[in-house]
Amino acid sequence: IGAGSWSLVLAALAALGLALEVLVARRRRPVREVLFFPSKPSCTEALLAEAESPDNTPVPCPCPLPRGDCAFSRLLRHLLSARRSLELCLFAFSSPQLGRAVRLLHRRGVRVRVVTDAQYMALKGSQIGLLRHAGIQVRHDQESGFMHHKFAIVDRKMVITGSLNWTTEAIQNNRENILIMEDAEYVQPFLEEFERIWEFYDPLKYMFFSKENK
């Protein structure tokens, strides 16, 4: 077979592979899941370590916590499924495991943007400083009210939203809920709200002094 024929064969195989990927994606059922908290105790170290390994090799953890699936591990898995982008709009963010997952996604090349509340990001234990130190873009409010949203958007196609603050206290002790779904009709309004807030909280627009003090 000549070089030209090989090129045609390779092109046909590439086209076939792309068609199969599209077919599989269309057949996969969209995510629709509800999670309730508090989450039962479960080891998430193995999940995070596996995600951090170059070839996703399972990494054993010596801790005594059970390895079963739970609400928190499912939240982590959905978060770690991001491949292109992650938008976070969170009132409070102090969970070390969730912070570690977000930094991991950033290192993988996922575009991460965070909007948070100015008062709560300054509290002890907040993950916001670590995210900024890692090079992740963070913007905050400058208003008298709270930036009280609690939602995430994965790859612009999955929304994660509910009452849960991303804190260890809420995850382990509070009665909370999260709704996770892939539905363009509902994801799009969250995307629009995030972009509106992201633009509104542009640091170039911050007013550090009131007009009366000028």
XYZ file of C-alpha atoms in Angstrom:
214
model
C 0.000 0.000 0.000
C 1.355 3.399 -0.957
C 1.804 6.375 1.338
C -1.338 8.001 -0.022
C -3.426 4.929 0.705
C -2.090 4.705 4.268
C -3.076 8.342 4.823
C -6.619 7.559 3.691
C -6.783 4.523 5.987
C -5.558 6.516 8.985
C -8.016 9.315 8.247
C -10.879 6.815 7.997
C -9.892 5.200 11.317
C -9.721 8.599 13.013
C -13.165 9.485 11.674
C -14.536 6.136 12.872
C -13.068 6.667 16.338
C -14.622 10.131 16.571
C -17.996 8.772 15.449
C -17.832 6.072 18.129
C -17.005 8.649 20.817
C -19.989 10.768 19.769
C -22.241 7.687 19.790
C -21.106 6.654 23.265
C -21.577 10.199 24.564
C -25.099 10.322 23.161
C -26.032 6.968 24.672
C -24.655 7.799 28.127
C -27.469 8.825 30.396
C -27.141 12.421 31.639
C -26.254 12.769 35.305
C -29.193 13.414 37.609
C -28.422 12.782 41.250
C -29.421 14.057 44.678
C -27.012 13.762 47.608
C -27.911 14.244 51.257
C -25.610 15.168 54.125
C -24.186 14.658 56.673
C -22.044 12.176 54.798
C -21.186 8.934 56.537
C -17.487 8.559 57.473
C -15.459 7.267 54.535
C -11.851 7.417 53.360
C -11.378 9.917 50.519
C -7.568 9.852 50.604
C -7.379 6.870 48.243
C -9.737 8.618 45.793
C -7.699 11.827 45.783
C -4.352 10.010 45.626
C -5.576 7.957 42.675
C -6.671 11.135 40.886
C -3.259 12.691 41.541
C -1.277 9.737 40.172
C -0.165 10.154 36.525
C -1.860 6.938 35.369
C -4.754 6.949 37.908
C -3.239 3.955 39.686
C -5.167 3.014 42.853
C -3.225 4.044 45.952
C -3.896 2.184 49.228
C -4.529 4.232 52.361
C -3.663 2.876 55.834
C -6.367 4.868 57.658
C -9.107 2.856 59.450
C -12.042 4.621 57.779
C -14.324 2.492 55.576
C -13.835 2.614 51.796
C -17.504 2.503 50.832
C -19.245 5.028 48.602
C -20.847 8.010 50.333
C -22.322 11.418 49.524
C -18.970 13.177 49.944
C -17.024 10.715 47.767
C -19.663 11.039 45.045
C -19.387 14.826 45.187
C -15.613 14.516 44.837
C -15.927 12.167 41.856
C -18.267 14.531 40.025
C -15.918 17.427 40.729
C -12.855 15.492 39.548
C -14.633 14.624 36.293
C -13.892 18.149 35.007
C -11.713 18.142 31.889
C -11.940 21.674 30.516
C -13.465 24.150 32.964
C -14.752 24.553 36.504
C -16.694 27.551 37.812
C -17.212 27.770 41.582
C -19.579 30.231 43.244
C -19.326 29.503 46.962
C -20.200 31.330 50.154
C -17.803 29.343 52.354
C -14.979 27.030 51.242
C -12.837 25.400 53.924
C -12.920 21.661 53.137
C -9.270 20.544 52.665
C -10.299 17.610 50.464
C -12.387 19.753 48.124
C -9.641 22.374 48.032
C -7.106 19.680 47.141
C -9.363 18.420 44.335
C -9.749 21.928 42.879
C -5.985 22.526 42.929
C -5.454 19.152 41.254
C -7.822 20.121 38.444
C -5.937 23.396 38.025
C -2.639 21.506 37.698
C -4.235 19.263 35.055
C -4.940 22.329 32.946
C -8.627 22.759 33.786
C -9.623 26.430 33.735
C -10.809 27.165 37.275
C -12.554 30.369 38.334
C -13.854 31.057 41.831
C -16.321 33.613 43.170
C -16.670 33.817 46.947
C -17.729 35.968 49.880
C -15.207 38.566 51.035
C -15.889 38.110 54.757
C -15.875 34.321 54.862
C -12.812 33.894 52.655
C -10.768 35.632 55.371
C -11.748 33.208 58.123
C -9.230 30.730 59.534
C -9.217 27.488 57.558
C -10.522 28.991 54.328
C -9.129 27.342 51.192
C -9.266 30.559 49.155
C -5.723 31.654 50.018
C -4.343 28.270 48.932
C -6.275 28.454 45.662
C -4.898 31.917 44.933
C -1.386 30.802 45.839
C -1.765 27.959 43.307
C -2.552 30.509 40.592
C -6.340 30.065 40.479
C -8.415 33.137 39.639
C -10.565 34.290 42.566
C -12.975 37.204 42.769
C -15.067 38.327 45.731
C -17.943 40.621 46.524
C -17.704 44.159 47.852
C -21.240 44.594 49.058
C -23.017 44.868 52.398
C -24.875 41.574 51.835
C -23.347 38.106 51.517
C -22.319 36.366 48.302
C -24.430 33.430 49.424
C -24.510 31.220 46.318
C -23.393 27.603 46.579
C -22.950 26.115 43.121
C -20.351 24.673 40.773
C -20.395 24.174 37.001
C -18.323 21.341 35.515
C -17.265 21.635 31.852
C -20.192 24.024 31.247
C -22.563 21.039 31.137
C -23.058 19.864 34.732
C -24.324 21.945 37.646
C -23.800 21.065 41.322
C -25.992 23.130 43.630
C -27.826 22.966 46.933
C -27.691 24.057 50.554
C -24.242 22.592 51.272
C -21.420 24.956 52.172
C -18.076 23.430 51.169
C -16.906 23.111 54.765
C -15.967 20.104 56.873
C -18.589 21.082 59.445
C -21.395 21.038 56.875
C -20.203 17.834 55.205
C -19.847 15.856 58.419
C -22.508 17.313 60.732
C -25.225 19.304 58.962
C -28.480 18.286 57.320
C -27.761 19.465 53.782
C -28.536 18.596 50.174
C -26.943 18.777 46.733
C -28.533 18.391 43.315
C -26.233 17.333 40.450
C -27.512 17.332 36.884
C -26.530 17.542 33.247
C -29.409 19.462 31.674
C -28.681 22.438 29.427
C -32.003 24.057 30.309
C -30.923 24.371 33.944
C -27.149 24.643 33.546
C -27.387 27.681 31.257
C -28.988 30.021 33.850
C -26.219 29.146 36.317
C -23.593 29.883 33.655
C -25.200 33.233 32.948
C -25.381 34.084 36.651
C -21.734 33.152 37.156
C -20.573 35.266 34.206
C -22.682 38.200 35.395
C -21.168 38.039 38.902
C -17.661 37.413 37.556
C -17.881 40.595 35.512
C -19.493 42.562 38.348
C -16.704 41.555 40.748
C -13.913 42.568 38.359
C -11.135 43.956 40.638
C -10.799 46.961 38.336
C -14.268 47.992 39.522
C -13.609 47.672 43.254
C -14.316 50.801 45.294
C -12.018 50.723 48.328
C -13.168 54.089 49.615
C -16.641 55.554 49.650
C -17.315 58.671 47.649
C -17.822 60.605 50.894
C -14.183 59.980 51.874
C -12.737 61.196 48.590
